[in-house]
Short mmCIF file of C-alpha atoms in Angstrom, two decimals:
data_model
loop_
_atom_site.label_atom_id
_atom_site.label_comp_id
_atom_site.label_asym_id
_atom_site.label_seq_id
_atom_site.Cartn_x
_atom_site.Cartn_y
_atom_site.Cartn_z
CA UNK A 1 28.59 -56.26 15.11
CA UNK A 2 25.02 -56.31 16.28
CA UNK A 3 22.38 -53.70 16.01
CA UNK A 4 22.62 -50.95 16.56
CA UNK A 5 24.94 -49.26 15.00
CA UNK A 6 25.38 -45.61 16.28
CA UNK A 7 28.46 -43.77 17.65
CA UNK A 8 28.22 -44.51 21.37
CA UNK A 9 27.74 -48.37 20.45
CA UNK A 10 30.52 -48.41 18.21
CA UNK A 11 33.14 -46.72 20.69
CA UNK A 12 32.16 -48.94 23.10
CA UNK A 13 32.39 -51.86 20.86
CA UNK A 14 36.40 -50.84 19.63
CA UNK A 15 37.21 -49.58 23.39
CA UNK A 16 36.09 -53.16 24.50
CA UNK A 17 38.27 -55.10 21.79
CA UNK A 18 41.44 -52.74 22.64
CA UNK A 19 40.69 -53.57 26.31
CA UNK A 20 40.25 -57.14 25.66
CA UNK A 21 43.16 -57.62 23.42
CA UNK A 22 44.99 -55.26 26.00
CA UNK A 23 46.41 -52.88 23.50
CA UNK A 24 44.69 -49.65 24.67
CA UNK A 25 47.71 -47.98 25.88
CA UNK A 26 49.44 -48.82 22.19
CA UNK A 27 47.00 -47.70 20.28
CA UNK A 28 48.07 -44.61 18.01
CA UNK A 29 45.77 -43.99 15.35
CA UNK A 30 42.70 -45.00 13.54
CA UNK A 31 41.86 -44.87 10.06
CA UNK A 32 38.32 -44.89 9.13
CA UNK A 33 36.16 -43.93 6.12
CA UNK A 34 34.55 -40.79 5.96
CA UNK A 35 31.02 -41.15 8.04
CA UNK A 36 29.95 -38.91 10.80
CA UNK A 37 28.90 -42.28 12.85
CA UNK A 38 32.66 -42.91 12.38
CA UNK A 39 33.55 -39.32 13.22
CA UNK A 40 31.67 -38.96 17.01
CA UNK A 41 32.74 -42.69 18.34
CA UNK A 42 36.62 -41.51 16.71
CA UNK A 43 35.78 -38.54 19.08
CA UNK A 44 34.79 -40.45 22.12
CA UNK A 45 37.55 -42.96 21.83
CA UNK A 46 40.26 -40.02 21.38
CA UNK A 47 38.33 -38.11 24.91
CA UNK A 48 39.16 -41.18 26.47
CA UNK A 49 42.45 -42.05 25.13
CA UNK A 50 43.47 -38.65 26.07
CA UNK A 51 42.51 -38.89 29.62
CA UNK A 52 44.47 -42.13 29.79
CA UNK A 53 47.53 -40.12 29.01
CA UNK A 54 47.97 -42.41 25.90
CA UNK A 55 47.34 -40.13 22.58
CA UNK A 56 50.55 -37.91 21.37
CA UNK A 57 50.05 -34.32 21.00
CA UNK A 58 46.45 -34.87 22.56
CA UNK A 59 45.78 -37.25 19.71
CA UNK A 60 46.01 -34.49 16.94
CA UNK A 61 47.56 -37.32 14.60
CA UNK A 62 44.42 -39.90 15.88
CA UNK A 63 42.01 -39.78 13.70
CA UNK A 64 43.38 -40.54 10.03
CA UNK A 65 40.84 -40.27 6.94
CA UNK A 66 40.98 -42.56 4.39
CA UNK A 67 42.54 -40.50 1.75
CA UNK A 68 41.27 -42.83 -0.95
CA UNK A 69 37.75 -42.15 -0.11
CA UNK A 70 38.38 -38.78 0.01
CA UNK A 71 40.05 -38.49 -3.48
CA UNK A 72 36.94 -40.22 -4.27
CA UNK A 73 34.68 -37.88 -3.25
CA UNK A 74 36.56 -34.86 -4.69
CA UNK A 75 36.98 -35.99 -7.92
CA UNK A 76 32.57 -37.00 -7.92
CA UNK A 77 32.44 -33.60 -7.02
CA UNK A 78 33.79 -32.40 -10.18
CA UNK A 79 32.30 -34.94 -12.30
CA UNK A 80 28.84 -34.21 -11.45
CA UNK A 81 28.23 -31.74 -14.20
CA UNK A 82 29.35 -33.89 -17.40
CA UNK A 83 30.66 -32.15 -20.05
CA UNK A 84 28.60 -33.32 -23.72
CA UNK A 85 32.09 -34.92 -24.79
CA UNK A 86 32.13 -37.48 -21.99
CA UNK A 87 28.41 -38.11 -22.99
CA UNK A 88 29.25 -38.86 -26.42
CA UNK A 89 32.20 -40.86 -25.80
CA UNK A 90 29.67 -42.78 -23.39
CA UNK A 91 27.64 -43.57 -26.13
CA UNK A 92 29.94 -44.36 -28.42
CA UNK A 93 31.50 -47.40 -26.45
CA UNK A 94 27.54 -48.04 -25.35
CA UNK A 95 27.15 -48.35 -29.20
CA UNK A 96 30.40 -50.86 -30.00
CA UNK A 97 29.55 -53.09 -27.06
CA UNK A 98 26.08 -53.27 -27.93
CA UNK A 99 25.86 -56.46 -30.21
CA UNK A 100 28.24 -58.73 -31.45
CA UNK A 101 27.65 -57.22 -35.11
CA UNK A 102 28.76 -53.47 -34.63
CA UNK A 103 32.19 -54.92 -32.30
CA UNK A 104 33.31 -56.92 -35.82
CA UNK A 105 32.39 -53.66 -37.28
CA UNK A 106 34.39 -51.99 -34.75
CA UNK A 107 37.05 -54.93 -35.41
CA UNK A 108 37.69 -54.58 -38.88
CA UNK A 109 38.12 -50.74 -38.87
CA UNK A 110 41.29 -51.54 -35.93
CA UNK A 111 42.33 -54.08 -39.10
CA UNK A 112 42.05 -51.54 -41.75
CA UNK A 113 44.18 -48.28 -39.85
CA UNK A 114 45.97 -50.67 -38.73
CA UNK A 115 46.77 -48.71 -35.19
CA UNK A 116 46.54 -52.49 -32.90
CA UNK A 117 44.32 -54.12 -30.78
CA UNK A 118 46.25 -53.72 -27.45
CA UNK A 119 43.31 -52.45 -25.56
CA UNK A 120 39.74 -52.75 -25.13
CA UNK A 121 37.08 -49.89 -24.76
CA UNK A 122 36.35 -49.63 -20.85
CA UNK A 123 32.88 -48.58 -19.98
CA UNK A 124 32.26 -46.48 -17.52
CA UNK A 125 30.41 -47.19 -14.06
CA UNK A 126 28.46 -44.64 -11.87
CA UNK A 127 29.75 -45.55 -8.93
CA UNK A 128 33.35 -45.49 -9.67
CA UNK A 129 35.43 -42.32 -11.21
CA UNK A 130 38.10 -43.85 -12.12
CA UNK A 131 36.48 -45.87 -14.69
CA UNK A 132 35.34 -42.77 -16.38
CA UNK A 133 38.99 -42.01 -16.77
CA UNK A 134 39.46 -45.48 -18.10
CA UNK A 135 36.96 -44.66 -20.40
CA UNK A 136 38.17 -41.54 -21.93
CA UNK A 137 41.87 -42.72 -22.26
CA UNK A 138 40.75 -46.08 -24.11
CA UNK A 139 37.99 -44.06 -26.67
CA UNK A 140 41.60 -41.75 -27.44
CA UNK A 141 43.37 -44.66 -28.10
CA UNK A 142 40.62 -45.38 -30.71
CA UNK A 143 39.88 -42.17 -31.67
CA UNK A 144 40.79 -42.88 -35.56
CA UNK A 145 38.62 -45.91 -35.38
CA UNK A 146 35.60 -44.07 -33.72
CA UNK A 147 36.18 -41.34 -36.52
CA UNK A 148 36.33 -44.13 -39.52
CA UNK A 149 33.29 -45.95 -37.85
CA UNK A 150 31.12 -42.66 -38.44
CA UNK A 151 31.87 -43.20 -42.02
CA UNK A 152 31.18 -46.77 -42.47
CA UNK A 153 28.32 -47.31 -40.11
CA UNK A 154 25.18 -44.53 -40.91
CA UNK A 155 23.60 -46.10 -37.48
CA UNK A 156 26.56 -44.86 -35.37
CA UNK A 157 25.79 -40.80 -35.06
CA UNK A 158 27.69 -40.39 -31.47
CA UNK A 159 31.35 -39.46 -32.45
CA UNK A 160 32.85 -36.43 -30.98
CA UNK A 161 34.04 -33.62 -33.34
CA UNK A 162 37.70 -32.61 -33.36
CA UNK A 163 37.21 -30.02 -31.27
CA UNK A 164 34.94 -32.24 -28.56
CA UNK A 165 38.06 -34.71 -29.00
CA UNK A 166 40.74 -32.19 -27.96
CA UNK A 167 38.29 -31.44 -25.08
CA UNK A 168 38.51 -35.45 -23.83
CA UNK A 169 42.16 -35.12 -23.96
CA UNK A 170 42.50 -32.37 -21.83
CA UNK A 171 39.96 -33.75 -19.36
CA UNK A 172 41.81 -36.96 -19.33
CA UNK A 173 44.82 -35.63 -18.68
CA UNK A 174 43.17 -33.43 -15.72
CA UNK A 175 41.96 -36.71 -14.15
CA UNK A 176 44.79 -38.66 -14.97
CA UNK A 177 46.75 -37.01 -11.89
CA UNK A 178 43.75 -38.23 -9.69
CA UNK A 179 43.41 -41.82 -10.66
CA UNK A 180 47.69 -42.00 -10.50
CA UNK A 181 47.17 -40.81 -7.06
CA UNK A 182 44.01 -43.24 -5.92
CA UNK A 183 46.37 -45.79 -7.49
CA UNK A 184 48.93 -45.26 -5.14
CA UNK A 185 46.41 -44.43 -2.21
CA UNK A 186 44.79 -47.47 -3.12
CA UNK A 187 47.70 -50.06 -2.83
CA UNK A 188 47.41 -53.00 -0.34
CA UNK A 189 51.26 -53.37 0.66
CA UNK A 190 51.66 -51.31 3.06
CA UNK A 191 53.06 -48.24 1.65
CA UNK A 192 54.94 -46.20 4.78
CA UNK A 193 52.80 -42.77 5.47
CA UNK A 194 55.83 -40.36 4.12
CA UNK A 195 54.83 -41.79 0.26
CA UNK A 196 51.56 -39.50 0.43
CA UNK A 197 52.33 -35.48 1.27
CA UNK A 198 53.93 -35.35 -2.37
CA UNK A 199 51.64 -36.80 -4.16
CA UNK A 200 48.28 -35.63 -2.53
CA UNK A 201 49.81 -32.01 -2.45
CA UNK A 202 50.59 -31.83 -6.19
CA UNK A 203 46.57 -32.91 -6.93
CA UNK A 204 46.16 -29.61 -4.60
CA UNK A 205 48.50 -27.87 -6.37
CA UNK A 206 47.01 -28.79 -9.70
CA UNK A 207 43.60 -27.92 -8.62
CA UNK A 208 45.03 -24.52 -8.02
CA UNK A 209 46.22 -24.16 -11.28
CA UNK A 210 43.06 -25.50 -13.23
CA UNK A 211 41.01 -23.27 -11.13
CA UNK A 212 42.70 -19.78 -12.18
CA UNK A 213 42.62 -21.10 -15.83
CA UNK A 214 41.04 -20.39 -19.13
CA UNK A 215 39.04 -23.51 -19.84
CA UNK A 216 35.61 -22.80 -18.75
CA UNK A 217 34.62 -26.76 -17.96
CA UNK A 218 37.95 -27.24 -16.51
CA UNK A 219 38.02 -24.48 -14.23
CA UNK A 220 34.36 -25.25 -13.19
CA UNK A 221 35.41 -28.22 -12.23
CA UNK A 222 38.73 -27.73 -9.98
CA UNK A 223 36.95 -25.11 -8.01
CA UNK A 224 34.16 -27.69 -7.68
CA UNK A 225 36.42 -30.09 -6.17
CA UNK A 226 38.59 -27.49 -4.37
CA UNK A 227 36.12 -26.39 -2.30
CA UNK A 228 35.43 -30.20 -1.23
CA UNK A 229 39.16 -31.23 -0.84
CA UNK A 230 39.84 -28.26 1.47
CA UNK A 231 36.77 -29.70 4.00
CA UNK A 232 39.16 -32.24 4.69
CA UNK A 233 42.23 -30.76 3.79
CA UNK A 234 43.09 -29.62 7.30
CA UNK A 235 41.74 -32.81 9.13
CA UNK A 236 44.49 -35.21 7.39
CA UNK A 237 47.43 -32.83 6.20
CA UNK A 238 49.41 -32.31 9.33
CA UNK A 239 50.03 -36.35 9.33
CA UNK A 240 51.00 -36.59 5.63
CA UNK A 241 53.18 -33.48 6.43
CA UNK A 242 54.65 -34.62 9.34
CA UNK A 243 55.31 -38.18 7.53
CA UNK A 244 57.26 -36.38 4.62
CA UNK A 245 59.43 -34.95 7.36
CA UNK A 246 60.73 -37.88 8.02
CA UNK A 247 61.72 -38.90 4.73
CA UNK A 248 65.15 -38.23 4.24
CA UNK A 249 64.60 -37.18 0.62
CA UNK A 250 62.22 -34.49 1.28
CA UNK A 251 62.58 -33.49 4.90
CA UNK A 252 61.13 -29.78 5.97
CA UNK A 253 62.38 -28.69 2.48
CA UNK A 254 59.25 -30.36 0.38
CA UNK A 255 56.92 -29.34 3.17
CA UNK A 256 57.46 -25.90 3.27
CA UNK A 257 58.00 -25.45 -0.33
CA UNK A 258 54.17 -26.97 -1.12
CA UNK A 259 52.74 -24.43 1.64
CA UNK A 260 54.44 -21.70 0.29
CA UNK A 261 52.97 -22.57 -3.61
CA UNK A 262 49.86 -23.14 -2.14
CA UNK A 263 49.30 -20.40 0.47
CA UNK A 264 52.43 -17.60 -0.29
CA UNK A 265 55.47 -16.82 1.97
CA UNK A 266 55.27 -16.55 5.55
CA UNK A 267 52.05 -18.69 5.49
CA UNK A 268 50.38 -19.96 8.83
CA UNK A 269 49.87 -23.24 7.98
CA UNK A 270 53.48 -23.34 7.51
CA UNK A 271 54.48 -21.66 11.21
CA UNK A 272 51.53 -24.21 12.50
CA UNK A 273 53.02 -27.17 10.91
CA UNK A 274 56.77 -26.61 12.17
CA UNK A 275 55.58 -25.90 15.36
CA UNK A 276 53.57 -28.87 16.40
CA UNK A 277 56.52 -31.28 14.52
CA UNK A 278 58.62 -29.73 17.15
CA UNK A 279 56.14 -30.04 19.89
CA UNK A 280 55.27 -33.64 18.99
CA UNK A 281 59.12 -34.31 18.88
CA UNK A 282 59.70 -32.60 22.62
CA UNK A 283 57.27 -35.42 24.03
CA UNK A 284 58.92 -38.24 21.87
CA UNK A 285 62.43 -36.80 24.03
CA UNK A 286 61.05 -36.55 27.46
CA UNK A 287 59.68 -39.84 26.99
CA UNK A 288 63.29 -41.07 25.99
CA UNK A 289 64.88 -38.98 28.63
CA UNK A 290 62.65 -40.69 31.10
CA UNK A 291 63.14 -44.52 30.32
CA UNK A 292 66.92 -43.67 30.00
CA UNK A 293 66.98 -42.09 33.26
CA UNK A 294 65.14 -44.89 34.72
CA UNK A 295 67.53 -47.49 33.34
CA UNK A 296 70.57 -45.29 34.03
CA UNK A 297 69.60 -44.68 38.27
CA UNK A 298 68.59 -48.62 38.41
CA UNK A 299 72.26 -49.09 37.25
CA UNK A 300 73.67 -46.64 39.34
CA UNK A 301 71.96 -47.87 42.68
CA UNK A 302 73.18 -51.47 41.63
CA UNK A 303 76.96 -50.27 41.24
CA UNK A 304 76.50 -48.53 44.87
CA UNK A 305 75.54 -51.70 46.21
CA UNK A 306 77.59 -53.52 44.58
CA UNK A 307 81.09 -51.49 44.97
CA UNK A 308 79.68 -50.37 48.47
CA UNK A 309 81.00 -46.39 49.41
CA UNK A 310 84.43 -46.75 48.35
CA UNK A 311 85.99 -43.04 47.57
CA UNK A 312 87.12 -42.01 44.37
CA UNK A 313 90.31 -40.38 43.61
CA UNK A 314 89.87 -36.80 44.41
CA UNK A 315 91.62 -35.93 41.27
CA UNK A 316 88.68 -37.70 39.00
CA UNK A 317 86.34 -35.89 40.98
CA UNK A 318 87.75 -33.05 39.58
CA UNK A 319 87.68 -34.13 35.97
CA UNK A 320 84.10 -35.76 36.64
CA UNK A 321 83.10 -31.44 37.59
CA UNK A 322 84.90 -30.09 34.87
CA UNK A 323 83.30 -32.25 32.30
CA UNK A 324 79.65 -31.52 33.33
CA UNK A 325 80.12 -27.94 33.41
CA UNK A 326 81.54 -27.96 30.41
CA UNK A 327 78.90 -30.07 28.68
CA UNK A 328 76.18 -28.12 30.21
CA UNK A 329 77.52 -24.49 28.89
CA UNK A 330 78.45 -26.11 25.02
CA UNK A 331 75.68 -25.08 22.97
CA UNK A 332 73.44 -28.73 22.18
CA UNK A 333 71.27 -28.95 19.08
CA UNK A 334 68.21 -31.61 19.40
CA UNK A 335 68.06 -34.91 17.32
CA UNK A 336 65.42 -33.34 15.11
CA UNK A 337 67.45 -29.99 14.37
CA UNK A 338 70.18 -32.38 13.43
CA UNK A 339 68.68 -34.51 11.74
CA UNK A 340 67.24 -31.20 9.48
CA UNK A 341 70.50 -30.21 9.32
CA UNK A 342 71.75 -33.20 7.14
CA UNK A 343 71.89 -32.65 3.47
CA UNK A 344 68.65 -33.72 1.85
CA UNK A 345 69.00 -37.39 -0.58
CA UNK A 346 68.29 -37.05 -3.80
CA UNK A 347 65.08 -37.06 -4.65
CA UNK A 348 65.56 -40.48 -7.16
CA UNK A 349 67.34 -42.07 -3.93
CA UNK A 350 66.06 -45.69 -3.61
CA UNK A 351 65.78 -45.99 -0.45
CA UNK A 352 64.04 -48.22 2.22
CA UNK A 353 62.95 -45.74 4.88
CA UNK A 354 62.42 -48.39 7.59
CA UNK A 355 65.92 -49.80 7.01
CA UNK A 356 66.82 -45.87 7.57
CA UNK A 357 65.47 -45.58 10.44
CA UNK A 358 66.40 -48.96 11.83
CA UNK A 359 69.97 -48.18 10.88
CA UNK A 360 69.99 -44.78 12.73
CA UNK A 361 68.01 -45.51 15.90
CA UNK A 362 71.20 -44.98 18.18
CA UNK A 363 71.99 -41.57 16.51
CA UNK A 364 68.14 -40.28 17.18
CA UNK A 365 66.72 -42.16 19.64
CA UNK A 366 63.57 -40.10 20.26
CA UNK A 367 63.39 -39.47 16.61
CA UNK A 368 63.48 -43.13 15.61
CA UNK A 369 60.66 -44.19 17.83
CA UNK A 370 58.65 -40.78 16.21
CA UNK A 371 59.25 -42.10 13.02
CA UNK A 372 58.38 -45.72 13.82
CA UNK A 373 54.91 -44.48 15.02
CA UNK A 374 53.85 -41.63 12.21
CA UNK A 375 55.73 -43.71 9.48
CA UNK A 376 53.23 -47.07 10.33
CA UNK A 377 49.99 -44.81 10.16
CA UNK A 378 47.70 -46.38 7.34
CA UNK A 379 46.94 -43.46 5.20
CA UNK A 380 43.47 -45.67 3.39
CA UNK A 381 41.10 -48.64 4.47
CA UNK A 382 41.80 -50.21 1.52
CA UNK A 383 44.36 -52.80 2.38
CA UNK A 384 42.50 -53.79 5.54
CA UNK A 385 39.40 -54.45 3.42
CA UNK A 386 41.49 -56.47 0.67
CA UNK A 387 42.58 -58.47 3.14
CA UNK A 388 39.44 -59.71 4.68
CA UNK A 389 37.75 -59.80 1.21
CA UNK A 390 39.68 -62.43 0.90
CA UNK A 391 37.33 -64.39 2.91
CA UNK A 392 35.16 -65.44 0.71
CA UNK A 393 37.82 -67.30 -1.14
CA UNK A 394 39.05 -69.09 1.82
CA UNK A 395 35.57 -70.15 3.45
CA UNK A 396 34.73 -72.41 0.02
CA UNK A 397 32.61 -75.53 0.14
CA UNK A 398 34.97 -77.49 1.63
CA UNK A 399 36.05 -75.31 4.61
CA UNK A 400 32.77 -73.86 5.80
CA UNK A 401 33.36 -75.60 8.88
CA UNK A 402 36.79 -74.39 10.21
CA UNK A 403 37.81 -72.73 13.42
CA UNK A 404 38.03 -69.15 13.43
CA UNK A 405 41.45 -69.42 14.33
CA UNK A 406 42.18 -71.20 11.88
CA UNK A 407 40.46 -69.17 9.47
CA UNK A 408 42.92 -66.10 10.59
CA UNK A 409 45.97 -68.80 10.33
CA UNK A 410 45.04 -69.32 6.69
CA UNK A 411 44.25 -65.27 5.75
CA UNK A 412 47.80 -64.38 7.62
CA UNK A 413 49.72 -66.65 6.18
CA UNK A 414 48.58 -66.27 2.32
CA UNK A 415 48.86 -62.17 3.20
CA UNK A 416 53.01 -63.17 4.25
CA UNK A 417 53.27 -65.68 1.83
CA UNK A 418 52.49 -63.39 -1.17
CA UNK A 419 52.77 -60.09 0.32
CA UNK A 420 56.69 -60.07 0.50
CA UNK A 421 56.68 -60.98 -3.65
CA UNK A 422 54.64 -58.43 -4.59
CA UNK A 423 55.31 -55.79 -2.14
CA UNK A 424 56.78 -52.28 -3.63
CA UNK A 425 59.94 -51.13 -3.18
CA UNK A 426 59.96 -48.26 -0.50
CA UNK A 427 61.37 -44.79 -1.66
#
């Protein structure tokens, strides 16, 4: 995209490709990085959206944040105070990777405990987090080594004592529920949306916990990154919630039970939630209602003509009363409340949700075509951005000169090709 790059020019550059590509009555949500460029045009493109009569809900589940990037810039929240302990184990792998000399040195103290060479120490990079966790769990797997190096190198005087050690294990453990969860946040095959709620609610949860505890660093930390995960909190939970609804393992059960350890009993965020999942469900109906009492008149008017004004048996006519009347006085539960109604799966189900939902489109018709919508929202930017990284792989010497066509021919097909054999099962 040209210069410049401000909000109004990029709404008007995505409005113009949706027009183009005629898709702007499709669209349902976007999912963008956190940037306040991003956030205005999002804004603009929603106004107008809206107008259209397009968005659901007045595009409440629009604008998606990358949740990756946002467990990103929680957990750098927390790290930005290191603790001395991460120091030294920084420069103690600094140390070993140094020079050839000091890794044989590092080499023949794995030979002598005898504890296996399985891993390698992972250094640490600024700009990433989760290497810092990498870096912590592989100095613990050599912690004995690190401990015998301090006695057979005098040069090496950055090991940890005991008591810094225990510290590193605790703080790994603290980050290990963050980099599990950017691990699944960060997968590029197309994990449905209802895979998220649990896992980005128990790194909430945890946070919680850590916060009201007795380790000073620790607790420092969570309510560091508390206060930044609950700026975007509300912007992205209602989706995730809304998404874990419709997983037949969890259904209003695991939603309401997080709010309630979060937030107490009888919590608004809880009343909110319900309502606008029933709210969001009423339009998915009258939109079903609509279409089937479109199809169902064109029929109708085609029968007439068809049959001409014949009468019917007086007798039917009769039946044809009694049976409306007594349809419209029997009490009628919506899809959704039976759908809620249904015992829960067990949590360990496998299950592939989309096959669910495929299977039981005639049973909830409205709730189907909810669930194909929220279910296909894109929770990160990360699998878009693997795919077109791949680029650079496919535009070698010998194909600078392809088509663009036939450059998105050759990106599709390896993304179909390979995606299906290493795709993860759905649960």
């Amino acid at each position: 995209m040209p210069p410049s790059h401000s909000d109004v020019a990029l709404y008007e550059k995505l409005y113009a490709f949706l027009s183009d590509w005629g898709i702007e009555k499709k669209v349902f949500s976007v999912t963008l990085a956190n940037a306040s460029t991003n956030d205005v045009s999002i804004d603009m493109l929603r106004e107008q959206l809206v107008v259209k009569g397009v968005l659901v809900h007045n595009g409440d589940l629009f604008h998606m944040r990358c949740c990756a990037y946002i467990l990103n810039l929680v957990v750098q929240e927390g790290l930005k105070q290191i603790d001395d302990s991460i120091v030294k184990i920084h420069d103690s792998v600094n140390y070993v990777k140094g020079s050839q000399v000091r890794k044989q040195k590092f080499f023949d103290c794995v030979k002598l405990v005898a504890i296996g060479d399985k891993k390698w120490l992972c250094q640490d990079v600024p700009t990433r987090w989760n290497s810092t966790y990498l870096m912590l769990e592989s100095a613990l797997y050599y912690r004995r080594i690190f401990q015998h190096l301090e006695f057979s190198d005098s040069n090496y005087k950055h090991c940890p004592s005991s008591a810094e050690w225990d510290k590193v294990e605790k703080i790994k453990t603290f980050l290990k529920l963050f980099y599990d969860a950017t691990l699944k946040f960060s997968g590029t095959k197309y994990h449905t949306a209802n895979l998220y709620f649990p896992s980005i609610w128990h790194c909430c949860f945890m946070l919680k916990q850590y916060s009201e505890g007795d380790d000073e660093y620790l607790k420092y930390m969570a309510i560091a990154m508390w206060g930044k995960f609950q700026k975007y909190w509300s912007q992205f939970h209602l989706t995730l919630a809304i998404a874990c609804v419709l997983d037949p393992h969890f259904k209003l059960g695991l939603v309401e039970f997080s709010y309630k350890k979060l937030y107490g009993d009888d919590c608004l965020e809880c009343i909110s939630m319900r309502s606008k999942l029933y709210s969001i469900f009423e339009e998915y109906n009258k939109k079903k209602k609509d279409s089937t009492s479109q199809k169902t008149n064109a029929f109708e008017s085609f029968m007439m003509e068809k049959e001409g004004n014949d009468d019917v048996d007086v007798i039917f006519k009769e039946f044809d009363e009694m049976s409306s009347v007594g349809s419209t006085t029997a009490s009628h539960k919506s899809e959704l409340d039976l759908y809620l109604d249904e015992p829960r799966l067990a949590r360990t189900a496998e299950l592939d949700i989309l096959s669910f939902w495929k299977s039981n489109q005639f049973r909830y018709l409205a709730l189907a075509y909810m669930a194909s919508d929220i279910l296909a929202i894109p929770v990160s930017i990360v699998a878009s951005e693997a795919t077109f990284s791949v680029g650079g792989r496919v535009l070698d010497s010998f194909r600078s000169s392809l088509k663009p066509k036939t450059v998105e021919a050759l990106v599709c097909t390896r993304d179909w090709l390979y995606g299906d054999k290493c795709s993860f099962k759905l649960t």
